[in-house]
Amino acid sequence: MASQKSFESAVNSIRTFLSARPPYCNGTYPVSPEQLTLFYGSNGSNANRINLAKATPQELGKLEAACQLATFGVNNENVYDESYRKAGKMDFADFATSFDVEDSDLLNLVDHGLLEGDDEQRAIKLELYKLNVYGKGSFFRAHKDTPRSETMFGSLVIVFPTPHEGGEFILRDKEHEWEVDLAKSVSESSQQPCVSYAAFFSDVEHEVRMVTSGYRVTLTYNLYFAPVGIMPCPTVSTLAPYEQTLAEALYEIVTNDAVLPDGGYLGIGLRHMYPVEEGTDVTDFRNYLKGPDAALGRVLSALGLSWNVRVFYRKVDSREYLHSRIVDLSKWGQMCCDVIHAIMRRSGAELVQHVHIYGTRKSFYGCSCLDWSEDSEEIQETKYVQLAEVTDLEDNISQVQLYVMYGNEPTVSYAYVKLCIAVDLPFLGARSINRLQVQ
């Protein structure tokens, strides 16, 4: 039997794997001068033309003047507030550019830089969103991109080679922060014209710092996963080298006889957040996981483990649930706990009992998670599923209630929540794990 120390080492390896890789990629891409021509105009006005490889300050000022004031979304409303965002915007119907991202190799760079493993081969759907002009004094404070569908996974920002200073691109993910100076990337490139780019997962907080001189001209694209058919099940031998490390850590856990000997769920909190609306079946995200989350799913499948995506509800009137759907608990106000419990159960939620990894009850909030049920006949008839928390499972009660969300557009129905993977681990006598390959 593996020691508790080796188990803790395996858990730390999983946590490190999920958080190690930056949630973005960036670089420069060479283009011809002809590809940097931009046509723009609106409301029946004559079209204007500008070459962004050699645009004068006067031409860029005219482009900025043709833009609308950029707003941002707060819940379901468009808000204009120069203390939060100051920039110009132009909708895609009002401009055209000779640079075709889909007809270039840039999308392949994004594929390999942002996605991992088998996902690098997945088709990406690209949607042109907007053109933005940041003149002197312009900025956009920290925000997350507004989710538009369950298949939207990221954004691509292209910065044209117009002279400017400032406007650094800042990304934040939990305690990590990255600064990307896209203007500097262009200025340090070769004599051939080029654009700089940054692609990132859409749940990552980001901001544009103040432009101190010149004009920062950008195109933004929304990135979607294309629909997938039946995906082949990976094997341990086909895992990428960096996925082998994760496989070894998971193998250490699931082959430990002391881990859920009577069966139950291993709960692994996902790194990224995902766009949902009320009623969303989160199991659909099995095919749309991002970055290290997708790698985690591939490794679990390669080990022959049954798993799916779930939403975790902690401390719902002293109860805890795993659910395949999003339930808006704010609708039920101050109803008694048994009524809410009945609602959750009828909607398909599984009542879970937290246990330590070695099978003993786990205490939360100063009391046993079963204390509330001792005198309840109705609850005593309820079947629990044991849940061992491998990495942190974040509470989703507050996230599915109404809250103020700052984004680049008002959101009508979608909001980001934290999800988890629940690994269905059979009891010891029925447990069969694919063996690791010795490298």
Short mmCIF file of C-alpha atoms in Angstrom, two decimals:
data_model
loop_
_atom_site.label_atom_id
_atom_site.label_comp_id
_atom_site.label_asym_id
_atom_site.label_seq_id
_atom_site.Cartn_x
_atom_site.Cartn_y
_atom_site.Cartn_z
CA MET A 1 0.00 0.00 0.00
CA ALA A 2 1.32 3.41 -0.88
CA SER A 3 2.18 5.69 2.00
CA GLN A 4 0.28 8.87 2.77
CA LYS A 5 3.44 10.79 1.86
CA SER A 6 3.56 9.28 -1.63
CA PHE A 7 -0.14 9.98 -2.03
CA GLU A 8 0.33 13.63 -1.07
CA SER A 9 3.15 13.84 -3.59
CA ALA A 10 0.80 12.50 -6.28
CA VAL A 11 -1.87 15.07 -5.36
CA ASN A 12 0.69 17.87 -5.55
CA SER A 13 1.76 16.62 -8.98
CA ILE A 14 -1.84 16.87 -10.21
CA ARG A 15 -2.21 20.40 -8.82
CA THR A 16 1.06 21.45 -10.41
CA PHE A 17 0.05 19.97 -13.75
CA LEU A 18 -3.25 21.86 -13.79
CA SER A 19 -1.64 25.22 -12.99
CA ALA A 20 1.80 25.06 -14.62
CA ARG A 21 1.11 26.12 -18.20
CA PRO A 22 0.27 29.79 -18.93
CA PRO A 23 -3.30 30.24 -20.25
CA TYR A 24 -2.18 32.16 -23.32
CA CYS A 25 0.26 32.24 -26.22
CA ASN A 26 1.69 35.19 -28.13
CA GLY A 27 4.12 36.04 -30.88
CA THR A 28 4.54 37.86 -34.18
CA TYR A 29 3.46 36.86 -37.66
CA PRO A 30 5.02 38.24 -40.88
CA VAL A 31 2.71 39.78 -43.47
CA SER A 32 3.06 41.68 -46.71
CA PRO A 33 2.35 45.44 -46.81
CA GLU A 34 -0.70 44.73 -48.96
CA GLN A 35 -2.20 42.60 -46.18
CA LEU A 36 -2.25 45.61 -43.86
CA THR A 37 -4.81 47.59 -45.84
CA LEU A 38 -7.96 48.48 -43.93
CA PHE A 39 -11.20 49.78 -45.44
CA TYR A 40 -13.75 51.41 -43.16
CA GLY A 41 -16.93 53.46 -43.23
CA SER A 42 -20.45 53.43 -41.80
CA ASN A 43 -23.98 54.75 -42.26
CA GLY A 44 -23.69 54.96 -46.02
CA SER A 45 -20.58 57.14 -45.91
CA ASN A 46 -17.82 56.79 -48.45
CA ALA A 47 -15.33 54.08 -47.64
CA ASN A 48 -11.96 55.17 -46.33
CA ARG A 49 -8.70 53.34 -46.88
CA ILE A 50 -5.62 53.19 -44.69
CA ASN A 51 -2.46 51.09 -44.88
CA LEU A 52 -1.52 50.24 -41.30
CA ALA A 53 2.08 49.44 -42.29
CA LYS A 54 2.79 53.11 -42.99
CA ALA A 55 -0.13 55.07 -41.57
CA THR A 56 0.47 58.68 -40.55
CA PRO A 57 -0.75 60.08 -37.21
CA GLN A 58 -3.33 62.10 -39.14
CA GLU A 59 -4.71 58.97 -40.85
CA LEU A 60 -4.84 57.10 -37.56
CA GLY A 61 -6.56 60.04 -35.91
CA LYS A 62 -9.20 59.95 -38.65
CA LEU A 63 -9.69 56.22 -38.04
CA GLU A 64 -10.12 56.83 -34.33
CA ALA A 65 -12.66 59.58 -35.02
CA ALA A 66 -14.70 57.16 -37.15
CA CYS A 67 -15.03 54.77 -34.22
CA GLN A 68 -17.82 54.68 -31.67
CA LEU A 69 -17.10 55.03 -27.97
CA ALA A 70 -16.33 51.58 -26.60
CA THR A 71 -18.73 50.37 -23.93
CA PHE A 72 -18.54 47.31 -21.71
CA GLY A 73 -21.05 44.89 -20.24
CA VAL A 74 -22.34 44.92 -16.68
CA ASN A 75 -24.85 42.09 -16.28
CA ASN A 76 -27.37 42.67 -19.10
CA GLU A 77 -26.53 46.30 -19.86
CA ASN A 78 -24.10 48.20 -22.07
CA VAL A 79 -22.30 50.79 -19.96
CA TYR A 80 -20.06 53.66 -20.99
CA ASP A 81 -17.66 54.76 -18.27
CA GLU A 82 -14.32 56.35 -19.16
CA SER A 83 -12.97 55.51 -15.72
CA TYR A 84 -13.23 51.83 -16.64
CA ARG A 85 -12.76 51.74 -20.40
CA LYS A 86 -11.61 54.44 -22.78
CA ALA A 87 -11.20 53.35 -26.40
CA GLY A 88 -12.81 53.45 -29.81
CA LYS A 89 -14.62 50.51 -31.37
CA MET A 90 -15.86 49.59 -34.84
CA ASP A 91 -18.24 46.70 -35.49
CA PHE A 92 -17.19 44.16 -38.12
CA ALA A 93 -19.94 45.35 -40.51
CA ASP A 94 -18.20 48.73 -40.79
CA PHE A 95 -14.71 47.62 -41.84
CA ALA A 96 -12.81 45.10 -43.94
CA THR A 97 -9.18 44.09 -43.86
CA SER A 98 -7.06 42.39 -46.49
CA PHE A 99 -5.42 40.24 -43.80
CA ASP A 100 -7.27 36.90 -43.74
CA VAL A 101 -6.40 35.02 -40.56
CA GLU A 102 -8.15 31.84 -41.69
CA ASP A 103 -6.09 31.76 -44.88
CA SER A 104 -2.80 32.10 -42.98
CA ASP A 105 -0.71 29.86 -40.75
CA LEU A 106 -1.47 32.04 -37.74
CA LEU A 107 -4.34 29.81 -36.67
CA ASN A 108 -1.95 26.85 -36.59
CA LEU A 109 0.33 28.82 -34.26
CA VAL A 110 -2.63 29.46 -31.99
CA ASP A 111 -3.59 25.76 -32.14
CA HIS A 112 -0.15 24.61 -31.03
CA GLY A 113 0.45 27.45 -28.59
CA LEU A 114 -2.86 27.44 -26.73
CA LEU A 115 -4.24 23.92 -27.03
CA GLU A 116 -2.60 20.72 -25.84
CA GLY A 117 -2.20 17.10 -26.90
CA ASP A 118 -4.89 15.83 -29.25
CA ASP A 119 -6.68 19.18 -29.03
CA GLU A 120 -3.94 20.67 -31.21
CA GLN A 121 -5.53 18.80 -34.12
CA ARG A 122 -9.05 20.05 -33.43
CA ALA A 123 -10.74 22.41 -35.84
CA ILE A 124 -11.25 25.94 -34.56
CA LYS A 125 -14.08 28.19 -35.65
CA LEU A 126 -13.00 31.83 -35.93
CA GLU A 127 -15.43 34.74 -35.55
CA LEU A 128 -14.33 38.31 -36.28
CA TYR A 129 -15.63 40.43 -33.43
CA LYS A 130 -14.44 44.04 -33.48
CA LEU A 131 -11.78 46.56 -34.35
CA ASN A 132 -10.53 48.75 -31.53
CA VAL A 133 -8.44 51.91 -31.58
CA TYR A 134 -6.64 52.98 -28.42
CA GLY A 135 -5.30 56.52 -28.74
CA LYS A 136 -3.21 58.36 -26.18
CA GLY A 137 -4.77 57.97 -22.74
CA SER A 138 -6.89 54.96 -23.73
CA PHE A 139 -7.12 51.77 -21.64
CA PHE A 140 -9.42 48.93 -20.58
CA ARG A 141 -9.42 47.84 -16.94
CA ALA A 142 -9.45 44.21 -15.83
CA HIS A 143 -12.31 42.13 -17.22
CA LYS A 144 -13.20 38.74 -18.65
CA ASP A 145 -14.54 38.28 -22.15
CA THR A 146 -18.29 37.81 -22.25
CA PRO A 147 -19.18 34.16 -22.95
CA ARG A 148 -21.34 33.72 -26.03
CA SER A 149 -21.86 29.96 -26.14
CA GLU A 150 -20.73 26.78 -24.46
CA THR A 151 -18.27 26.11 -27.30
CA MET A 152 -16.49 29.48 -27.05
CA PHE A 153 -13.12 28.83 -25.44
CA GLY A 154 -10.91 31.84 -26.15
CA SER A 155 -10.07 35.07 -27.88
CA LEU A 156 -7.43 36.13 -30.38
CA VAL A 157 -6.17 39.72 -30.41
CA ILE A 158 -4.12 40.95 -33.36
CA VAL A 159 -2.15 44.19 -32.97
CA PHE A 160 -1.21 46.06 -36.13
CA PRO A 161 2.27 47.62 -36.51
CA THR A 162 1.18 51.19 -35.80
CA PRO A 163 3.73 53.10 -33.65
CA HIS A 164 2.62 53.42 -30.04
CA GLU A 165 3.91 53.13 -26.49
CA GLY A 166 2.10 51.66 -23.52
CA GLY A 167 -0.97 49.53 -24.02
CA GLU A 168 0.67 46.49 -22.43
CA PHE A 169 -1.56 43.44 -22.30
CA ILE A 170 -1.92 42.00 -18.77
CA LEU A 171 -3.37 38.55 -18.06
CA ARG A 172 -4.22 37.17 -14.62
CA ASP A 173 -5.14 33.67 -13.52
CA LYS A 174 -5.56 33.25 -9.77
CA GLU A 175 -2.25 34.29 -8.20
CA HIS A 176 -0.36 34.44 -11.51
CA GLU A 177 0.11 37.52 -13.69
CA TRP A 178 1.72 37.90 -17.11
CA GLU A 179 2.60 41.09 -19.01
CA VAL A 180 2.74 40.96 -22.80
CA ASP A 181 4.08 44.02 -24.60
CA LEU A 182 2.71 43.49 -28.09
CA ALA A 183 3.97 46.87 -29.33
CA LYS A 184 7.52 45.94 -28.33
CA SER A 185 7.16 42.57 -30.08
CA VAL A 186 6.41 44.33 -33.36
CA SER A 187 9.16 46.93 -33.00
CA GLU A 188 11.79 44.26 -32.29
CA SER A 189 10.82 42.10 -35.27
CA SER A 190 12.59 42.02 -38.62
CA GLN A 191 12.32 44.65 -41.34
CA GLN A 192 9.44 42.76 -42.93
CA PRO A 193 6.04 44.04 -41.74
CA CYS A 194 4.38 41.86 -39.16
CA VAL A 195 1.49 41.80 -36.74
CA SER A 196 1.72 40.69 -33.13
CA TYR A 197 -0.89 38.48 -31.54
CA ALA A 198 -2.07 37.08 -28.23
CA ALA A 199 -4.52 34.20 -27.88
CA PHE A 200 -5.92 33.30 -24.47
CA PHE A 201 -8.70 31.38 -22.80
CA SER A 202 -11.75 33.58 -22.42
CA ASP A 203 -12.24 33.00 -18.68
CA VAL A 204 -8.84 34.56 -17.97
CA GLU A 205 -8.94 38.09 -16.58
CA HIS A 206 -7.09 40.61 -18.73
CA GLU A 207 -6.62 44.33 -19.19
CA VAL A 208 -5.05 46.86 -21.54
CA ARG A 209 -2.85 49.39 -19.78
CA MET A 210 -2.91 53.03 -20.77
CA VAL A 211 -1.47 53.98 -24.15
CA THR A 212 1.00 56.81 -23.53
CA SER A 213 1.63 57.80 -27.16
CA GLY A 214 0.56 56.84 -30.67
CA TYR A 215 -2.34 54.60 -31.65
CA ARG A 216 -2.88 50.94 -30.76
CA VAL A 217 -5.07 49.34 -33.47
CA THR A 218 -6.36 45.82 -32.86
CA LEU A 219 -8.65 43.16 -34.27
CA THR A 220 -10.37 40.76 -31.88
CA TYR A 221 -11.67 37.33 -32.83
CA ASN A 222 -13.77 34.92 -30.79
CA LEU A 223 -12.49 31.33 -30.81
CA TYR A 224 -14.84 28.36 -30.77
CA PHE A 225 -14.34 24.62 -30.80
CA ALA A 226 -15.83 23.14 -33.96
CA PRO A 227 -18.30 20.30 -33.36
CA VAL A 228 -16.64 16.93 -32.89
CA GLY A 229 -17.71 13.45 -33.89
CA ILE A 230 -16.81 10.30 -32.02
CA MET A 231 -13.34 10.83 -30.62
CA PRO A 232 -11.01 7.80 -30.33
CA CYS A 233 -10.21 6.75 -26.79
CA PRO A 234 -6.56 7.49 -26.01
CA THR A 235 -4.28 4.82 -24.61
CA VAL A 236 -1.49 5.21 -22.09
CA SER A 237 1.07 4.58 -24.82
CA THR A 238 -0.29 7.43 -26.96
CA LEU A 239 -0.16 10.07 -24.24
CA ALA A 240 2.17 13.01 -24.73
CA PRO A 241 5.32 12.96 -22.55
CA TYR A 242 4.04 15.71 -20.25
CA GLU A 243 0.76 13.78 -19.83
CA GLN A 244 2.71 10.73 -18.64
CA THR A 245 3.61 12.63 -15.46
CA LEU A 246 -0.07 13.22 -14.75
CA ALA A 247 -0.86 9.58 -15.55
CA GLU A 248 1.72 8.40 -13.01
CA ALA A 249 0.23 10.61 -10.29
CA LEU A 250 -3.34 9.46 -10.98
CA TYR A 251 -2.23 5.82 -11.17
CA GLU A 252 -0.62 6.21 -7.73
CA ILE A 253 -3.97 7.35 -6.33
CA VAL A 254 -6.45 4.99 -7.98
CA THR A 255 -4.37 1.85 -7.34
CA ASN A 256 -4.11 2.63 -3.62
CA ASP A 257 -6.29 0.10 -1.75
CA ALA A 258 -7.09 2.67 0.94
CA VAL A 259 -8.65 5.13 -1.52
CA LEU A 260 -12.44 4.76 -1.54
CA PRO A 261 -12.37 0.99 -0.86
CA ASP A 262 -16.17 0.87 -1.07
CA GLY A 263 -16.24 2.95 -4.25
CA GLY A 264 -17.29 6.54 -4.86
CA TYR A 265 -16.14 9.65 -6.67
CA LEU A 266 -12.74 11.26 -6.88
CA GLY A 267 -13.38 14.98 -7.26
CA ILE A 268 -10.86 17.05 -9.24
CA GLY A 269 -11.51 20.77 -9.60
CA LEU A 270 -10.89 22.07 -13.11
CA ARG A 271 -8.48 24.92 -13.68
CA HIS A 272 -10.65 26.92 -16.08
CA MET A 273 -14.15 28.33 -15.79
CA TYR A 274 -16.84 27.50 -18.34
CA PRO A 275 -19.83 29.45 -19.77
CA VAL A 276 -23.20 28.13 -18.63
CA GLU A 277 -26.80 29.20 -18.33
CA GLU A 278 -29.54 27.81 -16.12
CA GLY A 279 -30.29 24.24 -17.12
CA THR A 280 -27.00 23.69 -18.96
CA ASP A 281 -26.00 20.03 -19.04
CA VAL A 282 -22.37 20.36 -17.98
CA THR A 283 -21.54 16.85 -19.20
CA ASP A 284 -21.47 18.43 -22.68
CA PHE A 285 -18.19 20.09 -21.66
CA ARG A 286 -16.53 16.68 -21.79
CA ASN A 287 -15.85 17.51 -25.46
CA TYR A 288 -15.01 21.18 -24.86
CA LEU A 289 -12.54 21.19 -21.98
CA LYS A 290 -9.68 23.67 -22.21
CA GLY A 291 -5.93 23.23 -21.93
CA PRO A 292 -4.86 21.14 -18.92
CA ASP A 293 -8.48 20.24 -18.16
CA ALA A 294 -8.71 18.47 -21.53
CA ALA A 295 -5.39 16.73 -20.86
CA LEU A 296 -6.74 15.51 -17.52
CA GLY A 297 -9.73 13.96 -19.30
CA ARG A 298 -7.50 12.24 -21.85
CA VAL A 299 -5.32 10.73 -19.14
CA LEU A 300 -8.31 9.45 -17.17
CA SER A 301 -9.69 7.80 -20.31
CA ALA A 302 -6.30 6.28 -21.09
CA LEU A 303 -6.23 4.73 -17.62
CA GLY A 304 -9.63 3.16 -18.33
CA LEU A 305 -11.43 5.25 -15.70
CA SER A 306 -15.05 6.35 -16.02
CA TRP A 307 -15.40 10.11 -15.56
CA ASN A 308 -17.61 13.04 -16.40
CA VAL A 309 -17.94 16.76 -15.83
CA ARG A 310 -20.05 17.87 -12.87
CA VAL A 311 -20.98 21.01 -10.98
CA PHE A 312 -20.38 20.90 -7.23
CA TYR A 313 -22.68 22.54 -4.69
CA ARG A 314 -21.13 22.89 -1.26
CA LYS A 315 -23.03 23.73 1.92
CA VAL A 316 -26.55 23.82 0.47
CA ASP A 317 -28.34 23.95 3.84
CA SER A 318 -25.69 21.61 5.28
CA ARG A 319 -25.82 19.28 2.29
CA GLU A 320 -23.44 18.85 -0.62
CA TYR A 321 -24.26 17.73 -4.14
CA LEU A 322 -22.78 16.76 -7.47
CA HIS A 323 -25.01 17.65 -10.40
CA SER A 324 -24.92 17.39 -14.17
CA ARG A 325 -26.98 20.58 -14.54
CA ILE A 326 -26.89 24.20 -13.45
CA VAL A 327 -29.56 25.04 -10.87
CA ASP A 328 -30.24 28.69 -9.98
CA LEU A 329 -30.66 28.42 -6.22
CA SER A 330 -31.44 32.14 -5.90
CA LYS A 331 -34.99 31.39 -7.07
CA TRP A 332 -35.77 29.46 -3.92
CA GLY A 333 -34.96 32.23 -1.45
CA GLN A 334 -35.20 31.21 2.20
CA MET A 335 -37.10 27.94 1.71
CA CYS A 336 -36.48 25.27 4.32
CA CYS A 337 -33.60 22.92 3.73
CA ASP A 338 -35.77 19.84 3.13
CA VAL A 339 -37.67 21.61 0.32
CA ILE A 340 -34.43 22.67 -1.37
CA HIS A 341 -33.11 19.15 -0.90
CA ALA A 342 -36.19 17.74 -2.62
CA ILE A 343 -35.78 20.21 -5.50
CA MET A 344 -32.13 19.26 -5.95
CA ARG A 345 -32.88 15.53 -5.82
CA ARG A 346 -35.79 15.74 -8.27
CA SER A 347 -33.58 17.65 -10.70
CA GLY A 348 -31.08 14.79 -10.68
CA ALA A 349 -28.48 15.91 -8.13
CA GLU A 350 -26.48 13.29 -6.25
CA LEU A 351 -26.08 13.76 -2.52
CA VAL A 352 -22.44 13.26 -1.60
CA GLN A 353 -20.62 12.57 1.64
CA HIS A 354 -17.17 14.08 1.90
CA VAL A 355 -14.55 11.61 3.01
CA HIS A 356 -10.85 11.81 3.58
CA ILE A 357 -8.83 10.08 0.94
CA TYR A 358 -8.36 7.10 3.27
CA GLY A 359 -12.11 6.61 3.62
CA THR A 360 -13.03 8.42 6.87
CA ARG A 361 -15.61 11.16 7.15
CA LYS A 362 -14.38 14.64 6.49
CA SER A 363 -15.56 17.54 8.62
CA PHE A 364 -16.41 20.97 7.18
CA TYR A 365 -17.51 24.19 8.84
CA GLY A 366 -16.82 22.77 12.29
CA CYS A 367 -19.26 19.84 12.11
CA SER A 368 -19.63 16.50 10.43
CA CYS A 369 -21.33 16.72 7.07
CA LEU A 370 -23.77 14.03 8.31
CA ASP A 371 -24.73 15.60 11.66
CA TRP A 372 -27.81 17.22 10.18
CA SER A 373 -29.35 13.91 9.06
CA GLU A 374 -29.31 11.80 12.20
CA ASP A 375 -32.95 12.47 13.18
CA SER A 376 -34.47 12.82 9.72
CA GLU A 377 -36.37 9.76 8.50
CA GLU A 378 -36.63 11.18 4.99
CA ILE A 379 -32.92 11.87 4.78
CA GLN A 380 -31.95 8.50 6.25
CA GLU A 381 -33.53 6.92 3.18
CA THR A 382 -31.32 9.01 0.90
CA LYS A 383 -28.34 7.25 -0.61
CA TYR A 384 -25.01 8.98 -0.31
CA VAL A 385 -22.11 8.69 -2.68
CA GLN A 386 -18.70 9.09 -1.09
CA LEU A 387 -16.65 11.94 -2.53
CA ALA A 388 -12.89 12.26 -2.00
CA GLU A 389 -11.58 15.70 -2.95
CA VAL A 390 -8.26 15.34 -4.80
CA THR A 391 -7.93 19.02 -5.71
CA ASP A 392 -10.08 21.91 -4.50
CA LEU A 393 -13.74 21.80 -5.53
CA GLU A 394 -15.01 25.36 -5.60
CA ASP A 395 -18.46 26.26 -4.36
CA ASN A 396 -20.95 27.19 -7.07
CA ILE A 397 -23.86 28.49 -5.02
CA SER A 398 -22.97 32.18 -5.32
CA GLN A 399 -21.74 31.84 -8.89
CA VAL A 400 -25.15 30.82 -10.25
CA GLN A 401 -27.00 33.60 -8.46
CA LEU A 402 -27.27 37.10 -9.87
CA TYR A 403 -24.03 39.01 -9.66
CA VAL A 404 -22.27 41.93 -11.29
CA MET A 405 -20.06 40.70 -14.11
CA TYR A 406 -17.80 43.03 -16.08
CA GLY A 407 -17.10 41.96 -19.64
CA ASN A 408 -16.62 43.36 -23.11
CA GLU A 409 -20.36 42.96 -23.82
CA PRO A 410 -23.53 42.68 -21.74
CA THR A 411 -24.38 39.07 -21.01
CA VAL A 412 -27.92 37.89 -21.55
CA SER A 413 -27.78 34.34 -20.23
CA TYR A 414 -24.28 32.91 -20.00
CA ALA A 415 -22.02 33.22 -16.98
CA TYR A 416 -18.75 31.57 -15.97
CA VAL A 417 -18.72 28.89 -13.28
CA LYS A 418 -16.19 26.47 -11.87
CA LEU A 419 -16.75 22.83 -12.75
CA CYS A 420 -15.09 19.61 -11.69
CA ILE A 421 -14.39 16.14 -12.99
CA ALA A 422 -15.96 13.31 -11.00
CA VAL A 423 -14.10 10.04 -11.47
CA ASP A 424 -16.40 7.08 -10.79
CA LEU A 425 -14.14 4.70 -8.88
CA PRO A 426 -15.62 1.20 -8.33
CA PHE A 427 -15.14 -0.74 -5.10
CA LEU A 428 -11.83 -2.55 -4.80
CA GLY A 429 -13.01 -5.91 -6.12
CA ALA A 430 -14.34 -4.37 -9.33
CA ARG A 431 -11.55 -1.89 -9.95
CA SER A 432 -9.58 -2.36 -13.19
CA ILE A 433 -6.94 0.20 -14.16
CA ASN A 434 -4.91 0.16 -17.36
CA ARG A 435 -1.25 -0.37 -16.56
CA LEU A 436 1.27 2.39 -17.11
CA GLN A 437 3.85 1.90 -19.81
CA VAL A 438 7.46 1.97 -18.62
CA GLN A 439 9.29 4.72 -20.51
#
